[in-house]
PDB file of C-alpha atoms in Angstrom:
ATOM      1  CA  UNK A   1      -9.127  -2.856  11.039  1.00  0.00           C
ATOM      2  CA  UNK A   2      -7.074  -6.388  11.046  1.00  0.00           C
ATOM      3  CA  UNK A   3      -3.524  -5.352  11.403  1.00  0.00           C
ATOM      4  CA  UNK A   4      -2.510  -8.907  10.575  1.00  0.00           C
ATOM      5  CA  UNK A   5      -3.805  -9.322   7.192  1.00  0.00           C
ATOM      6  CA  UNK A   6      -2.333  -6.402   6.540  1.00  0.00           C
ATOM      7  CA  UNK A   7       0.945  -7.694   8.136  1.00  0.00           C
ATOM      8  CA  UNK A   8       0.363 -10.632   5.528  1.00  0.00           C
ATOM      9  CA  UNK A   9      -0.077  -8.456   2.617  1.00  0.00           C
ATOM     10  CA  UNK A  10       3.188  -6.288   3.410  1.00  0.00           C
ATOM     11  CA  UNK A  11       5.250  -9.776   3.653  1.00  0.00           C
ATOM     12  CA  UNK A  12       3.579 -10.691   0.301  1.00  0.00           C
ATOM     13  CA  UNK A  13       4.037  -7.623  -1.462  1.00  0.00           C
ATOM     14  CA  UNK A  14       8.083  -8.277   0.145  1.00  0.00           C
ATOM     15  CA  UNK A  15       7.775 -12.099  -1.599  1.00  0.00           C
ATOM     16  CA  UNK A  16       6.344 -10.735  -4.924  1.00  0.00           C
ATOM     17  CA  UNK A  17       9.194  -8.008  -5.806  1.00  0.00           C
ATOM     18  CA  UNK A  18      11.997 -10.717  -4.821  1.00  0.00           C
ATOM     19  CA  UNK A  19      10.325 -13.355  -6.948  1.00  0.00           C
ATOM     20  CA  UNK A  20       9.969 -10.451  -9.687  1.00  0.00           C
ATOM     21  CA  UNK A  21       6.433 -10.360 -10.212  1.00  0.00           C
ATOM     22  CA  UNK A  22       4.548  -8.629 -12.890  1.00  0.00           C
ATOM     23  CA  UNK A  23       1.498  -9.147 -11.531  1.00  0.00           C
ATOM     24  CA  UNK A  24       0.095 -10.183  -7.943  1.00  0.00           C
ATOM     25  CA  UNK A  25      -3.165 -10.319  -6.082  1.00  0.00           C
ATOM     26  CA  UNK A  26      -3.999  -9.910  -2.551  1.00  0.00           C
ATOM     27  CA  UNK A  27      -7.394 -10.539  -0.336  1.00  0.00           C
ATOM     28  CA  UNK A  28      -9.585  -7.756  -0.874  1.00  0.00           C
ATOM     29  CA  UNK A  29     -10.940  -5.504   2.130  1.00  0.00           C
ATOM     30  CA  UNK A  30     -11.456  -1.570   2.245  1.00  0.00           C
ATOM     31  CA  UNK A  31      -8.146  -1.225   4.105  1.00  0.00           C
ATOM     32  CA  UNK A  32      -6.190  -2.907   1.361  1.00  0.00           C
ATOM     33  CA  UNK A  33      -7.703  -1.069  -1.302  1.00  0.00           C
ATOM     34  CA  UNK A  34      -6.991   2.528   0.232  1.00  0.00           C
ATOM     35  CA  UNK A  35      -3.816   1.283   1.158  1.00  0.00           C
ATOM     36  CA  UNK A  36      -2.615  -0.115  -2.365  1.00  0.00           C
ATOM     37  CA  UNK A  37      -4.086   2.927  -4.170  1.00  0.00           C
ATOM     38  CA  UNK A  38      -2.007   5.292  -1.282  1.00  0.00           C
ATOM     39  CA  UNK A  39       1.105   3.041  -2.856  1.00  0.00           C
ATOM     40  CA  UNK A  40      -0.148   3.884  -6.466  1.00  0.00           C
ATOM     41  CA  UNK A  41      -0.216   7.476  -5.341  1.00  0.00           C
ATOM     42  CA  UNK A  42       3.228   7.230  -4.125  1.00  0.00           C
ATOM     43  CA  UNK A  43       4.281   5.932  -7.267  1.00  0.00           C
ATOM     44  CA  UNK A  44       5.114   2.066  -6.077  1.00  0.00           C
ATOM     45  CA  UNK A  45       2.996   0.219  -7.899  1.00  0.00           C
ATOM     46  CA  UNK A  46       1.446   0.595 -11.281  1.00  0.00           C
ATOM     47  CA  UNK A  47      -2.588  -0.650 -10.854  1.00  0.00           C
ATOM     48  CA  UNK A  48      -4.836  -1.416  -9.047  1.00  0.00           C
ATOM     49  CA  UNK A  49      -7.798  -3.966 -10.111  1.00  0.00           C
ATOM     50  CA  UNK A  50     -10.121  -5.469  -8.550  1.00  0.00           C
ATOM     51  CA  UNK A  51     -11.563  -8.852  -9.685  1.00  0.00           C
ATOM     52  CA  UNK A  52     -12.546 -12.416  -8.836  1.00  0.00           C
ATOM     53  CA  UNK A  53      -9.877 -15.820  -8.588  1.00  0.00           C
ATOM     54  CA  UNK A  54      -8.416 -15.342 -12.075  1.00  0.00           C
ATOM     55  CA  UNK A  55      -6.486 -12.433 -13.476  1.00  0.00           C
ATOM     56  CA  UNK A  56      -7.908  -9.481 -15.025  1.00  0.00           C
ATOM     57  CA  UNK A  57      -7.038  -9.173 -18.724  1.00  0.00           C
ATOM     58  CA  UNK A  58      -4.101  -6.841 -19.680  1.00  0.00           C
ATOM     59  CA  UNK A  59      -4.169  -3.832 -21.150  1.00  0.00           C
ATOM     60  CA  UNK A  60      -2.880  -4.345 -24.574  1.00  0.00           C
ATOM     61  CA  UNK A  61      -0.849  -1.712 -25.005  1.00  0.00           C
ATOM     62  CA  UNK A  62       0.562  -0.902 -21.116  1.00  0.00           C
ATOM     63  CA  UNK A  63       0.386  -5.056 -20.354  1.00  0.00           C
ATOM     64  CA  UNK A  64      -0.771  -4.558 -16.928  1.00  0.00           C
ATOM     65  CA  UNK A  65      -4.772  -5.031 -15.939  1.00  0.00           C
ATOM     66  CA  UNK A  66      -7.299  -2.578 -17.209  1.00  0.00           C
ATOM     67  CA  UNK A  67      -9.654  -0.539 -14.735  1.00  0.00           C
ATOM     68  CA  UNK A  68     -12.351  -2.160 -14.011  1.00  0.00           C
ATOM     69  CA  UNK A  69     -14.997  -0.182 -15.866  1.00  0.00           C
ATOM     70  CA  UNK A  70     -12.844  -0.995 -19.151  1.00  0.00           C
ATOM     71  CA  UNK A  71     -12.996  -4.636 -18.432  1.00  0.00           C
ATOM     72  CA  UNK A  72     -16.427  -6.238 -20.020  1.00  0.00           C
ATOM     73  CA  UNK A  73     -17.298  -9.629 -18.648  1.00  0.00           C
ATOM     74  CA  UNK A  74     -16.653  -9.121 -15.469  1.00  0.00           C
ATOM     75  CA  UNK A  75     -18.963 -10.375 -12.519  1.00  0.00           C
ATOM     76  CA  UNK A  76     -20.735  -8.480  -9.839  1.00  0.00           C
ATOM     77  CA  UNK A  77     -19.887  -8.272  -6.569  1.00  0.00           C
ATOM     78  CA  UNK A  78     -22.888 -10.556  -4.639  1.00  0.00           C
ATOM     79  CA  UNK A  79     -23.017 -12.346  -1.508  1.00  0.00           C
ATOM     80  CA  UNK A  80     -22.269 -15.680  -2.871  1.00  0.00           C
ATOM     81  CA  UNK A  81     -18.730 -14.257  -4.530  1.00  0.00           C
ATOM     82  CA  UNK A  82     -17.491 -11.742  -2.270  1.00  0.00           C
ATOM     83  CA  UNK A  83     -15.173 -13.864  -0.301  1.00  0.00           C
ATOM     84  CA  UNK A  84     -13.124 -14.541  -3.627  1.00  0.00           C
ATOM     85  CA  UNK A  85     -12.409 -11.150  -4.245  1.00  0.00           C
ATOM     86  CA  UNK A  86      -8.845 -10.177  -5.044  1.00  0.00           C
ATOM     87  CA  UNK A  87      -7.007  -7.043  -5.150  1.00  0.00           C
ATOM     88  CA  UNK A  88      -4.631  -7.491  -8.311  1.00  0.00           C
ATOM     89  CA  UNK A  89      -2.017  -5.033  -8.100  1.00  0.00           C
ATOM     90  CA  UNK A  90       1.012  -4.563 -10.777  1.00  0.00           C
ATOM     91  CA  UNK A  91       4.128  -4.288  -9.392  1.00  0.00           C
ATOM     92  CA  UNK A  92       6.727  -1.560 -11.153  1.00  0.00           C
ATOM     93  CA  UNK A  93      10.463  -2.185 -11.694  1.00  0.00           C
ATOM     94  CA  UNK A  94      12.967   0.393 -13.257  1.00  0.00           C
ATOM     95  CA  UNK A  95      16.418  -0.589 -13.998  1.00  0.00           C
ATOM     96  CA  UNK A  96      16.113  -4.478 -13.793  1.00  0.00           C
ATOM     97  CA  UNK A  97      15.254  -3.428  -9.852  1.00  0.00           C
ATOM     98  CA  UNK A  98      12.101  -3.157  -7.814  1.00  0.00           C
ATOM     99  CA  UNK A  99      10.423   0.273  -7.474  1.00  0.00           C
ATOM    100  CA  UNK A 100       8.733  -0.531  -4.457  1.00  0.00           C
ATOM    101  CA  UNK A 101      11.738  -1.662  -1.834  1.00  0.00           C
ATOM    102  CA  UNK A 102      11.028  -3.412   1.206  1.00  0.00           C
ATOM    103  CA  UNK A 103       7.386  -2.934   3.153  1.00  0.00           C
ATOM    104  CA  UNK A 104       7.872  -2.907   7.081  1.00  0.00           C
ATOM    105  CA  UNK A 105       5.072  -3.036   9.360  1.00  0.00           C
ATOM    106  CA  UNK A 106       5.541  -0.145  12.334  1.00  0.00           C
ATOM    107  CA  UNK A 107       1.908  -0.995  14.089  1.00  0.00           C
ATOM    108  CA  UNK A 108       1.859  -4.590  15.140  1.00  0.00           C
ATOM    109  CA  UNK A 109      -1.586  -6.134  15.995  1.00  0.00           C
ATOM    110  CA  UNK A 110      -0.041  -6.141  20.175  1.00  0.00           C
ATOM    111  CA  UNK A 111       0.945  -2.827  19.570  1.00  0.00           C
ATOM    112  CA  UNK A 112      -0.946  -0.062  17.615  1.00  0.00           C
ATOM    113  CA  UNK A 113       1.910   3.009  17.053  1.00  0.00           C
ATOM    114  CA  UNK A 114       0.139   6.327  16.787  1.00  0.00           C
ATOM    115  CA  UNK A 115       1.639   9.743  16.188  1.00  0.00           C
ATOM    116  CA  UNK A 116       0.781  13.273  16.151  1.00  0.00           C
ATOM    117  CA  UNK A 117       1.378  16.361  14.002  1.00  0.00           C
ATOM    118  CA  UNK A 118       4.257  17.285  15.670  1.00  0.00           C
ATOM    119  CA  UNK A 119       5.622  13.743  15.742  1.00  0.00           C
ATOM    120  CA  UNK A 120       5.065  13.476  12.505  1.00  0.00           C
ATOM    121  CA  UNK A 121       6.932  16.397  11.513  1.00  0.00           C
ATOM    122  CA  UNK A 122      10.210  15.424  13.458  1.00  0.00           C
ATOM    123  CA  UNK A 123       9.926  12.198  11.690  1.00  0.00           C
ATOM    124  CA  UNK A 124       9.892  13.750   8.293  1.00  0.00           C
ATOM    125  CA  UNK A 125      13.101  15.747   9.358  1.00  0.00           C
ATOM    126  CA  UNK A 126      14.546  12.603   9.909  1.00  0.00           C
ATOM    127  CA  UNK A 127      14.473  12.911  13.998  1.00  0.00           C
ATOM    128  CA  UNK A 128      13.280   9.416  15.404  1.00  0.00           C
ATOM    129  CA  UNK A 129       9.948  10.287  17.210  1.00  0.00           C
ATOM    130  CA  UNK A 130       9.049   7.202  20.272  1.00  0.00           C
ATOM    131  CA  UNK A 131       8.948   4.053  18.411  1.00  0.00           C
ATOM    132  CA  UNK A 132       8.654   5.877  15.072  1.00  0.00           C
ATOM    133  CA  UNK A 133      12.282   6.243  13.052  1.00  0.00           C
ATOM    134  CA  UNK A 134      12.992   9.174  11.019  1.00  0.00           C
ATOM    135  CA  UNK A 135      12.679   9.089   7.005  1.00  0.00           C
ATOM    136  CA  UNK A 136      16.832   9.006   6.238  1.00  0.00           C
ATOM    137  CA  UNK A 137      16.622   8.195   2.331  1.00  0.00           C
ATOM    138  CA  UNK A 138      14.375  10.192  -0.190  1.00  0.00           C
ATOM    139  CA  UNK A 139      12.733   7.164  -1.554  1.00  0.00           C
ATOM    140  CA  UNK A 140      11.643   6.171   2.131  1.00  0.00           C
ATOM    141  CA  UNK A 141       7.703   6.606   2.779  1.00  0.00           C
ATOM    142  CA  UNK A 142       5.557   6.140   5.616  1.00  0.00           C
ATOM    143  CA  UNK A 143       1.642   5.707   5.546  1.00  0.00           C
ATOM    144  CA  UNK A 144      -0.696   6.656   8.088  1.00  0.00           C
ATOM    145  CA  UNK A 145      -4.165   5.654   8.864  1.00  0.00           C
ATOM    146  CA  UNK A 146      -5.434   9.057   9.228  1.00  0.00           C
ATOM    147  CA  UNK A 147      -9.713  10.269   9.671  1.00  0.00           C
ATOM    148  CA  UNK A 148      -9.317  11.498   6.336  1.00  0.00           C
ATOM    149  CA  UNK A 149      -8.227   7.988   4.894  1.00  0.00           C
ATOM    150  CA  UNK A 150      -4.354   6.791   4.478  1.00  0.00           C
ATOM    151  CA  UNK A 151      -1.982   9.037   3.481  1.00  0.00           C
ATOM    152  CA  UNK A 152       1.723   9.200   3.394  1.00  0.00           C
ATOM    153  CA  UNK A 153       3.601  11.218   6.079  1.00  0.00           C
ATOM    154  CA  UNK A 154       4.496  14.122   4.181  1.00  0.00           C
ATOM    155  CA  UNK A 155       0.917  14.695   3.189  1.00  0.00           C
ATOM    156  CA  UNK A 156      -0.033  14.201   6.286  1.00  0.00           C
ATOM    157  CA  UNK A 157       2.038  16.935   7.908  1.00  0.00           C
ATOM    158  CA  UNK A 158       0.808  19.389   5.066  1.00  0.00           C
ATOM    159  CA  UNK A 159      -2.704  18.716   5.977  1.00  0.00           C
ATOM    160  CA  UNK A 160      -2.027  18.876   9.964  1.00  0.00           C
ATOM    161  CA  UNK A 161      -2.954  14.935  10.895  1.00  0.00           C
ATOM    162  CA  UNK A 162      -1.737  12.307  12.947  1.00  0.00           C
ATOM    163  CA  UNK A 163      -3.043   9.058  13.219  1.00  0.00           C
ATOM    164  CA  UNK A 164      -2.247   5.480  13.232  1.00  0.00           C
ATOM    165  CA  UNK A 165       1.551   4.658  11.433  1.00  0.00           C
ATOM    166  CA  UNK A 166       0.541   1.484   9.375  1.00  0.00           C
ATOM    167  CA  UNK A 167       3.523   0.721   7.422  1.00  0.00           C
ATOM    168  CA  UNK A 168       7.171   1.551   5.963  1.00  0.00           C
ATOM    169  CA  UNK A 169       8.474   1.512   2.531  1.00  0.00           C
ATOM    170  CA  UNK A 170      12.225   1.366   2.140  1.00  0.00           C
TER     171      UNK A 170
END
């Protein structure tokens, strides 16, 4: 797991809602695609597609991509194409603002945070837990990388798991 691509993607996803993207694409890798569908799951971000260089089309009633078993014309994944992959993700806004906030990195590639259940639970109270701060607002999230795949805190404590703390959404 590369912490600093995914370092790069949070700063992107950060450039994308100030620039007020509808649409944006990212590298594609397994731990981007769990991630941005955790952040779909959350309610941040609208879709999730994946395709090649160019855009997938919209849908032409919702305007943002299709899935991609909707989509006809679209390549296979081989070994000649698979390093121009992209993730294209579309980015919600309510109220002329940004749905998803600000995305802040807790694990750094020099420093991998983990947390366990009980941890976890003080920082859902809002208690700060060793380099871990609480979740003060109700739109905050944090998402984990747990065994069971990446989940948001609150799930997390439900289902009893710690893991690694990957990122914060303000």
């Amino acid at each position: 797991m590369s912490l600093v691509n995914l370092a790069h993607v949070c700063s992107h996803l950060n450039n994308a809602t100030k620039a007020r993207l509808s649409l944006t694409s990212i590298p594609n890798s397994n731990l981007h695609l769990k991630l941005c569908h955790a952040l779909q799951n959350a309610g941040y971000i609208s879709s999730v597609v994946r395709g090649g260089p160019t855009p997938p089309p919209a849908h032409p009633i919702l305007g943002h991509p299709a899935a991609n078993d909707e989509v006809e014309g679209i390549e296979p994944v081989t070994l000649d194409n698979v390093a121009s992959r992209r993730l294209w993700l579309g980015l919600k806004y309510w109220r002329n603002e940004s749905v998803l906030g600000k995305v802040k990195m807790v694990s750094k590639p020099t420093r991998r945070v983990t947390i366990d259940v009980e941890g976890l639970r003080r920082v859902v109270r809002g208690e700060d837990a060793g380099y871990v701060g609480g979740l003060r607002s109700p739109g905050e999230s944090l998402f984990l990388s747990t065994d069971r795949g990446i989940m948001e805190a609150r799930e997390c404590v439900e289902k009893k798991l710690g893991g690694l703390v990957l990122c914060r959404v303000l």
